[in-house]
PDB file of N, CA and C in Angstrom:
ATOM      1  N   MET A  78     -22.306  -5.327 -12.114  1.00  0.00           N
ATOM      2  CA  MET A  78     -22.709  -4.309 -11.389  1.00  0.00           C
ATOM      3  C   MET A  78     -22.346  -3.036 -12.037  1.00  0.00           C
ATOM      4  N   MET A  79     -21.351  -2.971 -12.875  1.00  0.00           N
ATOM      5  CA  MET A  79     -20.856  -1.797 -13.624  1.00  0.00           C
ATOM      6  C   MET A  79     -21.239  -1.857 -15.119  1.00  0.00           C
ATOM      7  N   GLY A  80     -22.237  -2.795 -15.421  1.00  0.00           N
ATOM      8  CA  GLY A  80     -22.739  -2.909 -16.752  1.00  0.00           C
ATOM      9  C   GLY A  80     -21.785  -3.454 -17.821  1.00  0.00           C
ATOM     10  N   GLY A  81     -20.757  -4.173 -17.363  1.00  0.00           N
ATOM     11  CA  GLY A  81     -19.777  -4.749 -18.182  1.00  0.00           C
ATOM     12  C   GLY A  81     -20.078  -6.176 -18.550  1.00  0.00           C
ATOM     13  N   THR A  82     -19.093  -6.808 -19.228  1.00  0.00           N
ATOM     14  CA  THR A  82     -19.335  -8.240 -19.460  1.00  0.00           C
ATOM     15  C   THR A  82     -17.895  -8.886 -19.432  1.00  0.00           C
ATOM     16  N   ILE A  83     -17.916 -10.204 -19.106  1.00  0.00           N
ATOM     17  CA  ILE A  83     -16.718 -10.977 -19.064  1.00  0.00           C
ATOM     18  C   ILE A  83     -16.876 -12.178 -19.827  1.00  0.00           C
ATOM     19  N   LYS A  84     -15.999 -12.504 -20.838  1.00  0.00           N
ATOM     20  CA  LYS A  84     -16.120 -13.547 -21.688  1.00  0.00           C
ATOM     21  C   LYS A  84     -14.824 -14.396 -21.421  1.00  0.00           C
ATOM     22  N   VAL A  85     -14.989 -15.771 -21.610  1.00  0.00           N
ATOM     23  CA  VAL A  85     -13.815 -16.602 -21.297  1.00  0.00           C
ATOM     24  C   VAL A  85     -13.829 -17.599 -22.518  1.00  0.00           C
ATOM     25  N   GLN A  86     -12.525 -17.689 -23.186  1.00  0.00           N
ATOM     26  CA  GLN A  86     -12.331 -18.612 -24.210  1.00  0.00           C
ATOM     27  C   GLN A  86     -11.236 -19.487 -23.887  1.00  0.00           C
ATOM     28  N   THR A  87     -11.483 -20.739 -23.773  1.00  0.00           N
ATOM     29  CA  THR A  87     -10.442 -21.744 -23.304  1.00  0.00           C
ATOM     30  C   THR A  87     -10.272 -22.904 -24.415  1.00  0.00           C
ATOM     31  N   ALA A  88      -9.101 -23.401 -24.367  1.00  0.00           N
ATOM     32  CA  ALA A  88      -8.869 -24.575 -25.293  1.00  0.00           C
ATOM     33  C   ALA A  88      -7.876 -25.426 -24.457  1.00  0.00           C
ATOM     34  N   GLN A  89      -8.165 -26.657 -24.403  1.00  0.00           N
ATOM     35  CA  GLN A  89      -7.410 -27.580 -23.646  1.00  0.00           C
ATOM     36  C   GLN A  89      -5.835 -27.691 -24.190  1.00  0.00           C
ATOM     37  N   GLY A  90      -4.870 -27.522 -23.394  1.00  0.00           N
ATOM     38  CA  GLY A  90      -3.609 -27.584 -23.607  1.00  0.00           C
ATOM     39  C   GLY A  90      -3.079 -26.146 -24.316  1.00  0.00           C
ATOM     40  N   LYS A  91      -4.026 -25.219 -24.494  1.00  0.00           N
ATOM     41  CA  LYS A  91      -3.557 -23.853 -24.937  1.00  0.00           C
ATOM     42  C   LYS A  91      -3.732 -22.725 -23.799  1.00  0.00           C
ATOM     43  N   GLY A  92      -4.548 -22.947 -22.980  1.00  0.00           N
ATOM     44  CA  GLY A  92      -4.868 -21.990 -21.897  1.00  0.00           C
ATOM     45  C   GLY A  92      -6.150 -21.228 -21.993  1.00  0.00           C
ATOM     46  N   ALA A  93      -6.358 -20.201 -21.383  1.00  0.00           N
ATOM     47  CA  ALA A  93      -7.566 -19.479 -21.390  1.00  0.00           C
ATOM     48  C   ALA A  93      -7.369 -18.019 -21.783  1.00  0.00           C
ATOM     49  N   GLU A  94      -8.360 -17.377 -22.288  1.00  0.00           N
ATOM     50  CA  GLU A  94      -8.331 -15.836 -22.662  1.00  0.00           C
ATOM     51  C   GLU A  94      -9.515 -15.300 -21.892  1.00  0.00           C
ATOM     52  N   PHE A  95      -9.280 -14.365 -21.123  1.00  0.00           N
ATOM     53  CA  PHE A  95     -10.382 -13.620 -20.478  1.00  0.00           C
ATOM     54  C   PHE A  95     -10.432 -12.301 -21.086  1.00  0.00           C
ATOM     55  N   ILE A  96     -11.716 -11.869 -21.343  1.00  0.00           N
ATOM     56  CA  ILE A  96     -12.041 -10.512 -22.040  1.00  0.00           C
ATOM     57  C   ILE A  96     -12.987  -9.925 -21.033  1.00  0.00           C
ATOM     58  N   ILE A  97     -12.559  -8.708 -20.615  1.00  0.00           N
ATOM     59  CA  ILE A  97     -13.283  -8.007 -19.797  1.00  0.00           C
ATOM     60  C   ILE A  97     -13.646  -6.674 -20.364  1.00  0.00           C
ATOM     61  N   CYS A  98     -14.878  -6.381 -20.434  1.00  0.00           N
ATOM     62  CA  CYS A  98     -15.329  -4.994 -21.073  1.00  0.00           C
ATOM     63  C   CYS A  98     -16.081  -4.262 -20.133  1.00  0.00           C
ATOM     64  N   LEU A  99     -15.662  -2.979 -19.748  1.00  0.00           N
ATOM     65  CA  LEU A  99     -16.348  -2.105 -18.853  1.00  0.00           C
ATOM     66  C   LEU A  99     -16.582  -0.728 -19.501  1.00  0.00           C
ATOM     67  N   PRO A 100     -17.834  -0.278 -19.528  1.00  0.00           N
ATOM     68  CA  PRO A 100     -18.109   1.066 -20.132  1.00  0.00           C
ATOM     69  C   PRO A 100     -17.363   2.023 -19.321  1.00  0.00           C
ATOM     70  N   MET A 101     -16.697   2.834 -19.810  1.00  0.00           N
ATOM     71  CA  MET A 101     -15.902   4.013 -19.250  1.00  0.00           C
ATOM     72  C   MET A 101     -16.253   5.363 -19.852  1.00  0.00           C
ATOM     73  N   ARG A 102     -16.415   6.431 -19.087  1.00  0.00           N
ATOM     74  CA  ARG A 102     -16.397   7.684 -19.690  1.00  0.00           C
ATOM     75  C   ARG A 102     -15.360   8.538 -19.326  1.00  0.00           C
ATOM     76  N   THR A 103     -15.039   9.422 -20.273  1.00  0.00           N
ATOM     77  CA  THR A 103     -13.843  10.479 -19.841  1.00  0.00           C
ATOM     78  C   THR A 103     -14.365  11.445 -18.792  1.00  0.00           C
ATOM     79  N   GLN A 104     -13.436  11.912 -18.058  1.00  0.00           N
ATOM     80  CA  GLN A 104     -13.793  12.898 -17.078  1.00  0.00           C
ATOM     81  C   GLN A 104     -13.584  14.294 -17.703  1.00  0.00           C
ATOM     82  N   ALA A 105     -14.679  14.977 -17.467  1.00  0.00           N
ATOM     83  CA  ALA A 105     -14.926  16.359 -18.096  1.00  0.00           C
ATOM     84  C   ALA A 105     -13.832  17.362 -17.591  1.00  0.00           C
ATOM     85  N   GLU A 106     -13.559  17.178 -16.265  1.00  0.00           N
ATOM     86  CA  GLU A 106     -12.514  18.333 -15.820  1.00  0.00           C
ATOM     87  C   GLU A 106     -11.589  17.428 -15.039  1.00  0.00           C
ATOM     88  N   HIS A 107     -10.222  17.991 -15.099  1.00  0.00           N
ATOM     89  CA  HIS A 107      -9.258  17.364 -14.405  1.00  0.00           C
ATOM     90  C   HIS A 107      -9.198  18.141 -12.933  1.00  0.00           C
ATOM     91  N   ARG A 108      -9.247  17.315 -11.928  1.00  0.00           N
ATOM     92  CA  ARG A 108      -9.071  17.696 -10.564  1.00  0.00           C
ATOM     93  C   ARG A 108      -7.622  17.656 -10.172  1.00  0.00           C
ATOM     94  N   PRO A 109      -7.008  18.660  -9.541  1.00  0.00           N
ATOM     95  CA  PRO A 109      -5.659  18.472  -9.110  1.00  0.00           C
ATOM     96  C   PRO A 109      -5.589  17.354  -8.021  1.00  0.00           C
ATOM     97  N   VAL A 110      -4.500  16.566  -8.152  1.00  0.00           N
ATOM     98  CA  VAL A 110      -4.280  15.551  -7.210  1.00  0.00           C
ATOM     99  C   VAL A 110      -3.398  16.130  -6.001  1.00  0.00           C
ATOM    100  N   GLU A 111      -3.942  15.818  -4.646  1.00  0.00           N
ATOM    101  CA  GLU A 111      -3.166  16.489  -3.668  1.00  0.00           C
ATOM    102  C   GLU A 111      -1.918  15.532  -3.396  1.00  0.00           C
ATOM    103  N   LYS A 112      -0.938  16.223  -3.302  1.00  0.00           N
ATOM    104  CA  LYS A 112       0.410  15.627  -2.978  1.00  0.00           C
ATOM    105  C   LYS A 112       0.922  16.036  -1.855  1.00  0.00           C
ATOM    106  N   ILE A 113       1.550  15.153  -1.015  1.00  0.00           N
ATOM    107  CA  ILE A 113       2.163  15.583   0.212  1.00  0.00           C
ATOM    108  C   ILE A 113       3.696  15.845  -0.249  1.00  0.00           C
ATOM    109  N   THR A 114       3.954  17.124  -0.212  1.00  0.00           N
ATOM    110  CA  THR A 114       5.397  17.545  -0.604  1.00  0.00           C
ATOM    111  C   THR A 114       6.216  17.666   0.521  1.00  0.00           C
ATOM    112  N   GLU A 115       5.654  17.770   1.706  1.00  0.00           N
ATOM    113  CA  GLU A 115       6.613  17.772   2.969  1.00  0.00           C
ATOM    114  C   GLU A 115       6.264  16.694   3.997  1.00  0.00           C
ATOM    115  N   PRO A 116       6.534  15.394   3.920  1.00  0.00           N
ATOM    116  CA  PRO A 116       6.160  14.558   4.773  1.00  0.00           C
ATOM    117  C   PRO A 116       6.669  14.630   6.123  1.00  0.00           C
ATOM    118  N   GLU A 117       7.596  15.573   6.362  1.00  0.00           N
ATOM    119  CA  GLU A 117       8.326  15.785   7.517  1.00  0.00           C
ATOM    120  C   GLU A 117       7.388  15.771   8.741  1.00  0.00           C
ATOM    121  N   GLY A 118       7.712  14.988   9.722  1.00  0.00           N
ATOM    122  CA  GLY A 118       6.789  15.072  10.853  1.00  0.00           C
ATOM    123  C   GLY A 118       5.692  14.038  10.894  1.00  0.00           C
ATOM    124  N   LEU A 119       5.467  13.377   9.714  1.00  0.00           N
ATOM    125  CA  LEU A 119       4.452  12.324   9.585  1.00  0.00           C
ATOM    126  C   LEU A 119       5.111  11.076  10.097  1.00  0.00           C
ATOM    127  N   LYS A 120       4.361  10.277  10.757  1.00  0.00           N
ATOM    128  CA  LYS A 120       4.926   9.044  11.413  1.00  0.00           C
ATOM    129  C   LYS A 120       4.269   7.659  10.665  1.00  0.00           C
ATOM    130  N   ALA A 121       5.184   6.772  10.221  1.00  0.00           N
ATOM    131  CA  ALA A 121       4.835   5.550   9.572  1.00  0.00           C
ATOM    132  C   ALA A 121       5.199   4.402  10.343  1.00  0.00           C
ATOM    133  N   LEU A 122       4.399   3.333  10.247  1.00  0.00           N
ATOM    134  CA  LEU A 122       4.623   2.111  10.863  1.00  0.00           C
ATOM    135  C   LEU A 122       4.945   1.161   9.754  1.00  0.00           C
ATOM    136  N   VAL A 123       6.181   0.557   9.835  1.00  0.00           N
ATOM    137  CA  VAL A 123       6.533  -0.385   8.693  1.00  0.00           C
ATOM    138  C   VAL A 123       6.526  -1.808   9.289  1.00  0.00           C
ATOM    139  N   VAL A 124       5.687  -2.564   8.799  1.00  0.00           N
ATOM    140  CA  VAL A 124       5.452  -3.953   9.171  1.00  0.00           C
ATOM    141  C   VAL A 124       6.021  -4.834   8.142  1.00  0.00           C
ATOM    142  N   GLU A 125       7.107  -5.458   8.582  1.00  0.00           N
ATOM    143  CA  GLU A 125       7.870  -6.318   7.610  1.00  0.00           C
ATOM    144  C   GLU A 125       8.494  -7.463   8.382  1.00  0.00           C
ATOM    145  N   ASP A 126       8.361  -8.702   7.920  1.00  0.00           N
ATOM    146  CA  ASP A 126       9.023  -9.879   8.566  1.00  0.00           C
ATOM    147  C   ASP A 126      10.615 -10.082   8.139  1.00  0.00           C
ATOM    148  N   ASN A 127      10.779  -9.413   7.044  1.00  0.00           N
ATOM    149  CA  ASN A 127      12.104  -9.658   6.568  1.00  0.00           C
ATOM    150  C   ASN A 127      12.969  -8.530   7.059  1.00  0.00           C
ATOM    151  N   GLU A 128      13.968  -8.860   7.846  1.00  0.00           N
ATOM    152  CA  GLU A 128      14.744  -7.686   8.432  1.00  0.00           C
ATOM    153  C   GLU A 128      15.347  -6.863   7.529  1.00  0.00           C
ATOM    154  N   LEU A 129      16.040  -7.339   6.448  1.00  0.00           N
ATOM    155  CA  LEU A 129      16.701  -6.477   5.500  1.00  0.00           C
ATOM    156  C   LEU A 129      15.688  -5.516   4.837  1.00  0.00           C
ATOM    157  N   ASN A 130      14.638  -6.098   4.439  1.00  0.00           N
ATOM    158  CA  ASN A 130      13.614  -5.123   3.681  1.00  0.00           C
ATOM    159  C   ASN A 130      12.933  -4.170   4.876  1.00  0.00           C
ATOM    160  N   ARG A 131      12.845  -4.587   5.949  1.00  0.00           N
ATOM    161  CA  ARG A 131      12.522  -3.557   6.878  1.00  0.00           C
ATOM    162  C   ARG A 131      13.428  -2.380   7.206  1.00  0.00           C
ATOM    163  N   GLU A 132      14.814  -2.846   7.197  1.00  0.00           N
ATOM    164  CA  GLU A 132      15.809  -1.766   7.369  1.00  0.00           C
ATOM    165  C   GLU A 132      15.847  -0.764   6.050  1.00  0.00           C
ATOM    166  N   ILE A 133      15.602  -1.491   4.841  1.00  0.00           N
ATOM    167  CA  ILE A 133      15.575  -0.493   3.670  1.00  0.00           C
ATOM    168  C   ILE A 133      14.355   0.469   3.669  1.00  0.00           C
ATOM    169  N   ALA A 134      13.252  -0.017   3.936  1.00  0.00           N
ATOM    170  CA  ALA A 134      12.119   0.732   3.964  1.00  0.00           C
ATOM    171  C   ALA A 134      12.224   1.859   5.008  1.00  0.00           C
ATOM    172  N   LEU A 135      12.739   1.417   6.253  1.00  0.00           N
ATOM    173  CA  LEU A 135      13.011   2.504   7.225  1.00  0.00           C
ATOM    174  C   LEU A 135      13.961   3.650   6.769  1.00  0.00           C
ATOM    175  N   GLU A 136      15.043   3.286   6.160  1.00  0.00           N
ATOM    176  CA  GLU A 136      16.097   4.173   5.663  1.00  0.00           C
ATOM    177  C   GLU A 136      15.374   5.077   4.585  1.00  0.00           C
ATOM    178  N   ILE A 137      14.705   4.568   3.610  1.00  0.00           N
ATOM    179  CA  ILE A 137      14.061   5.304   2.643  1.00  0.00           C
ATOM    180  C   ILE A 137      13.042   6.298   3.151  1.00  0.00           C
ATOM    181  N   LEU A 138      12.270   5.733   4.114  1.00  0.00           N
ATOM    182  CA  LEU A 138      11.280   6.808   4.572  1.00  0.00           C
ATOM    183  C   LEU A 138      11.871   7.925   5.426  1.00  0.00           C
ATOM    184  N   ARG A 139      12.855   7.574   6.248  1.00  0.00           N
ATOM    185  CA  ARG A 139      13.659   8.626   6.977  1.00  0.00           C
ATOM    186  C   ARG A 139      14.377   9.447   6.126  1.00  0.00           C
ATOM    187  N   GLU A 140      14.728   9.212   4.908  1.00  0.00           N
ATOM    188  CA  GLU A 140      15.362  10.056   4.049  1.00  0.00           C
ATOM    189  C   GLU A 140      14.298  11.226   3.554  1.00  0.00           C
ATOM    190  N   TYR A 141      13.025  10.771   3.461  1.00  0.00           N
ATOM    191  CA  TYR A 141      11.971  11.791   3.025  1.00  0.00           C
ATOM    192  C   TYR A 141      11.434  12.402   4.400  1.00  0.00           C
ATOM    193  N   GLY A 142      12.018  12.358   5.478  1.00  0.00           N
ATOM    194  CA  GLY A 142      11.512  12.979   6.645  1.00  0.00           C
ATOM    195  C   GLY A 142      10.499  12.441   7.507  1.00  0.00           C
ATOM    196  N   PHE A 143      10.216  11.088   7.296  1.00  0.00           N
ATOM    197  CA  PHE A 143       9.242  10.515   8.076  1.00  0.00           C
ATOM    198  C   PHE A 143       9.836  10.160   9.363  1.00  0.00           C
ATOM    199  N   ARG A 144       8.998  10.040  10.420  1.00  0.00           N
ATOM    200  CA  ARG A 144       9.405   9.418  11.678  1.00  0.00           C
ATOM    201  C   ARG A 144       8.805   8.025  11.503  1.00  0.00           C
ATOM    202  N   VAL A 145       9.799   7.011  11.799  1.00  0.00           N
ATOM    203  CA  VAL A 145       9.302   5.554  11.558  1.00  0.00           C
ATOM    204  C   VAL A 145       9.579   4.709  12.642  1.00  0.00           C
ATOM    205  N   ASP A 146       8.441   3.883  12.766  1.00  0.00           N
ATOM    206  CA  ASP A 146       8.516   2.764  13.861  1.00  0.00           C
ATOM    207  C   ASP A 146       8.336   1.513  13.108  1.00  0.00           C
ATOM    208  N   THR A 147       8.824   0.421  13.639  1.00  0.00           N
ATOM    209  CA  THR A 147       8.633  -0.877  12.737  1.00  0.00           C
ATOM    210  C   THR A 147       8.145  -1.872  13.715  1.00  0.00           C
ATOM    211  N   ALA A 148       7.533  -3.002  12.946  1.00  0.00           N
ATOM    212  CA  ALA A 148       7.135  -4.162  13.530  1.00  0.00           C
ATOM    213  C   ALA A 148       7.517  -5.384  12.758  1.00  0.00           C
ATOM    214  N   GLU A 149       7.795  -6.393  13.316  1.00  0.00           N
ATOM    215  CA  GLU A 149       8.315  -7.535  12.681  1.00  0.00           C
ATOM    216  C   GLU A 149       7.212  -8.579  12.168  1.00  0.00           C
ATOM    217  N   ASN A 150       6.109  -8.367  12.670  1.00  0.00           N
ATOM    218  CA  ASN A 150       4.974  -9.263  12.229  1.00  0.00           C
ATOM    219  C   ASN A 150       3.708  -8.616  12.562  1.00  0.00           C
ATOM    220  N   GLY A 151       2.524  -9.186  12.003  1.00  0.00           N
ATOM    221  CA  GLY A 151       1.102  -8.599  12.121  1.00  0.00           C
ATOM    222  C   GLY A 151       0.798  -8.488  13.579  1.00  0.00           C
ATOM    223  N   GLU A 152       0.990  -9.434  14.457  1.00  0.00           N
ATOM    224  CA  GLU A 152       0.701  -9.418  15.787  1.00  0.00           C
ATOM    225  C   GLU A 152       1.277  -8.191  16.586  1.00  0.00           C
ATOM    226  N   VAL A 153       2.664  -7.979  16.353  1.00  0.00           N
ATOM    227  CA  VAL A 153       3.153  -6.772  16.858  1.00  0.00           C
ATOM    228  C   VAL A 153       2.658  -5.558  16.383  1.00  0.00           C
ATOM    229  N   ALA A 154       2.337  -5.470  15.066  1.00  0.00           N
ATOM    230  CA  ALA A 154       1.688  -4.168  14.450  1.00  0.00           C
ATOM    231  C   ALA A 154       0.422  -4.016  14.912  1.00  0.00           C
ATOM    232  N   VAL A 155      -0.424  -4.989  15.191  1.00  0.00           N
ATOM    233  CA  VAL A 155      -1.843  -4.698  15.746  1.00  0.00           C
ATOM    234  C   VAL A 155      -1.676  -4.293  17.236  1.00  0.00           C
ATOM    235  N   GLU A 156      -0.745  -4.764  17.915  1.00  0.00           N
ATOM    236  CA  GLU A 156      -0.494  -4.418  19.396  1.00  0.00           C
ATOM    237  C   GLU A 156      -0.021  -2.917  19.311  1.00  0.00           C
ATOM    238  N   LYS A 157       0.837  -2.449  18.484  1.00  0.00           N
ATOM    239  CA  LYS A 157       1.302  -1.066  18.388  1.00  0.00           C
ATOM    240  C   LYS A 157       0.235  -0.132  18.088  1.00  0.00           C
ATOM    241  N   VAL A 158      -0.560  -0.503  17.132  1.00  0.00           N
ATOM    242  CA  VAL A 158      -1.639   0.353  16.598  1.00  0.00           C
ATOM    243  C   VAL A 158      -2.711   0.527  17.631  1.00  0.00           C
ATOM    244  N   SER A 159      -3.059  -0.616  18.235  1.00  0.00           N
ATOM    245  CA  SER A 159      -4.141  -0.702  19.213  1.00  0.00           C
ATOM    246  C   SER A 159      -3.871   0.075  20.485  1.00  0.00           C
ATOM    247  N   THR A 160      -2.550   0.099  20.942  1.00  0.00           N
ATOM    248  CA  THR A 160      -2.252   0.761  22.095  1.00  0.00           C
ATOM    249  C   THR A 160      -1.740   2.305  21.922  1.00  0.00           C
ATOM    250  N   ALA A 161      -1.579   2.599  20.735  1.00  0.00           N
ATOM    251  CA  ALA A 161      -1.032   3.963  20.430  1.00  0.00           C
ATOM    252  C   ALA A 161      -2.156   4.960  20.613  1.00  0.00           C
ATOM    253  N   ALA A 162      -1.925   6.116  20.907  1.00  0.00           N
ATOM    254  CA  ALA A 162      -2.984   7.294  20.905  1.00  0.00           C
ATOM    255  C   ALA A 162      -3.523   7.338  19.457  1.00  0.00           C
ATOM    256  N   PRO A 163      -4.863   7.605  19.455  1.00  0.00           N
ATOM    257  CA  PRO A 163      -5.437   7.905  18.031  1.00  0.00           C
ATOM    258  C   PRO A 163      -4.571   9.038  17.262  1.00  0.00           C
ATOM    259  N   GLY A 164      -4.457   8.719  16.047  1.00  0.00           N
ATOM    260  CA  GLY A 164      -3.789   9.619  15.160  1.00  0.00           C
ATOM    261  C   GLY A 164      -2.269   9.423  15.273  1.00  0.00           C
ATOM    262  N   SER A 165      -1.753   8.465  16.047  1.00  0.00           N
ATOM    263  CA  SER A 165      -0.215   8.419  16.319  1.00  0.00           C
ATOM    264  C   SER A 165       0.513   8.044  14.951  1.00  0.00           C
ATOM    265  N   TYR A 166      -0.172   7.150  14.152  1.00  0.00           N
ATOM    266  CA  TYR A 166       0.433   6.788  12.913  1.00  0.00           C
ATOM    267  C   TYR A 166      -0.372   7.366  11.701  1.00  0.00           C
ATOM    268  N   ASP A 167       0.282   7.991  10.868  1.00  0.00           N
ATOM    269  CA  ASP A 167      -0.189   8.585   9.551  1.00  0.00           C
ATOM    270  C   ASP A 167      -0.153   7.609   8.589  1.00  0.00           C
ATOM    271  N   LEU A 168       0.643   6.547   8.555  1.00  0.00           N
ATOM    272  CA  LEU A 168       0.753   5.570   7.512  1.00  0.00           C
ATOM    273  C   LEU A 168       1.089   4.347   8.079  1.00  0.00           C
ATOM    274  N   VAL A 169       0.494   3.189   7.637  1.00  0.00           N
ATOM    275  CA  VAL A 169       1.075   1.871   8.023  1.00  0.00           C
ATOM    276  C   VAL A 169       1.309   1.100   6.684  1.00  0.00           C
ATOM    277  N   LEU A 170       2.622   0.675   6.554  1.00  0.00           N
ATOM    278  CA  LEU A 170       2.899  -0.104   5.286  1.00  0.00           C
ATOM    279  C   LEU A 170       3.200  -1.498   5.679  1.00  0.00           C
ATOM    280  N   MET A 171       2.433  -2.420   5.235  1.00  0.00           N
ATOM    281  CA  MET A 171       2.516  -3.857   5.587  1.00  0.00           C
ATOM    282  C   MET A 171       2.917  -4.593   4.394  1.00  0.00           C
ATOM    283  N   ASP A 172       3.656  -5.669   4.795  1.00  0.00           N
ATOM    284  CA  ASP A 172       3.974  -6.673   3.652  1.00  0.00           C
ATOM    285  C   ASP A 172       2.546  -7.638   3.377  1.00  0.00           C
ATOM    286  N   VAL A 173       2.524  -7.954   2.104  1.00  0.00           N
ATOM    287  CA  VAL A 173       1.139  -8.561   1.782  1.00  0.00           C
ATOM    288  C   VAL A 173       0.893  -9.912   2.500  1.00  0.00           C
ATOM    289  N   GLN A 174       1.966 -10.758   2.695  1.00  0.00           N
ATOM    290  CA  GLN A 174       1.964 -11.943   3.441  1.00  0.00           C
ATOM    291  C   GLN A 174       2.622 -11.902   4.605  1.00  0.00           C
ATOM    292  N   MET A 175       1.877 -11.646   5.626  1.00  0.00           N
ATOM    293  CA  MET A 175       2.456 -11.334   6.972  1.00  0.00           C
ATOM    294  C   MET A 175       2.072 -12.295   7.928  1.00  0.00           C
ATOM    295  N   PRO A 176       3.178 -12.961   8.668  1.00  0.00           N
ATOM    296  CA  PRO A 176       2.696 -13.963   9.687  1.00  0.00           C
ATOM    297  C   PRO A 176       2.071 -13.255  10.867  1.00  0.00           C
TER     298      PRO A 176
END
């Protein structure tokens, strides 16, 4: 769909090589990237089943001024987001493999 090609070269016992070519163009002008310099007051929901990782993320986000809520699994997170008022959470950080 992007006008590119994919080639695969494989040899038994040696593995496979994947070659992906996509046509790219340079961007004529640079647009400034918006950065949040003052996250104070933003509310994040940290969803992490590992308690230690959850505590670490909570402390780091608090150091940057976030208000933080946590959930120990996906079910609790969905419940919290669905029952919260619209716009209650500015950010949801979730573990990739969540029970």
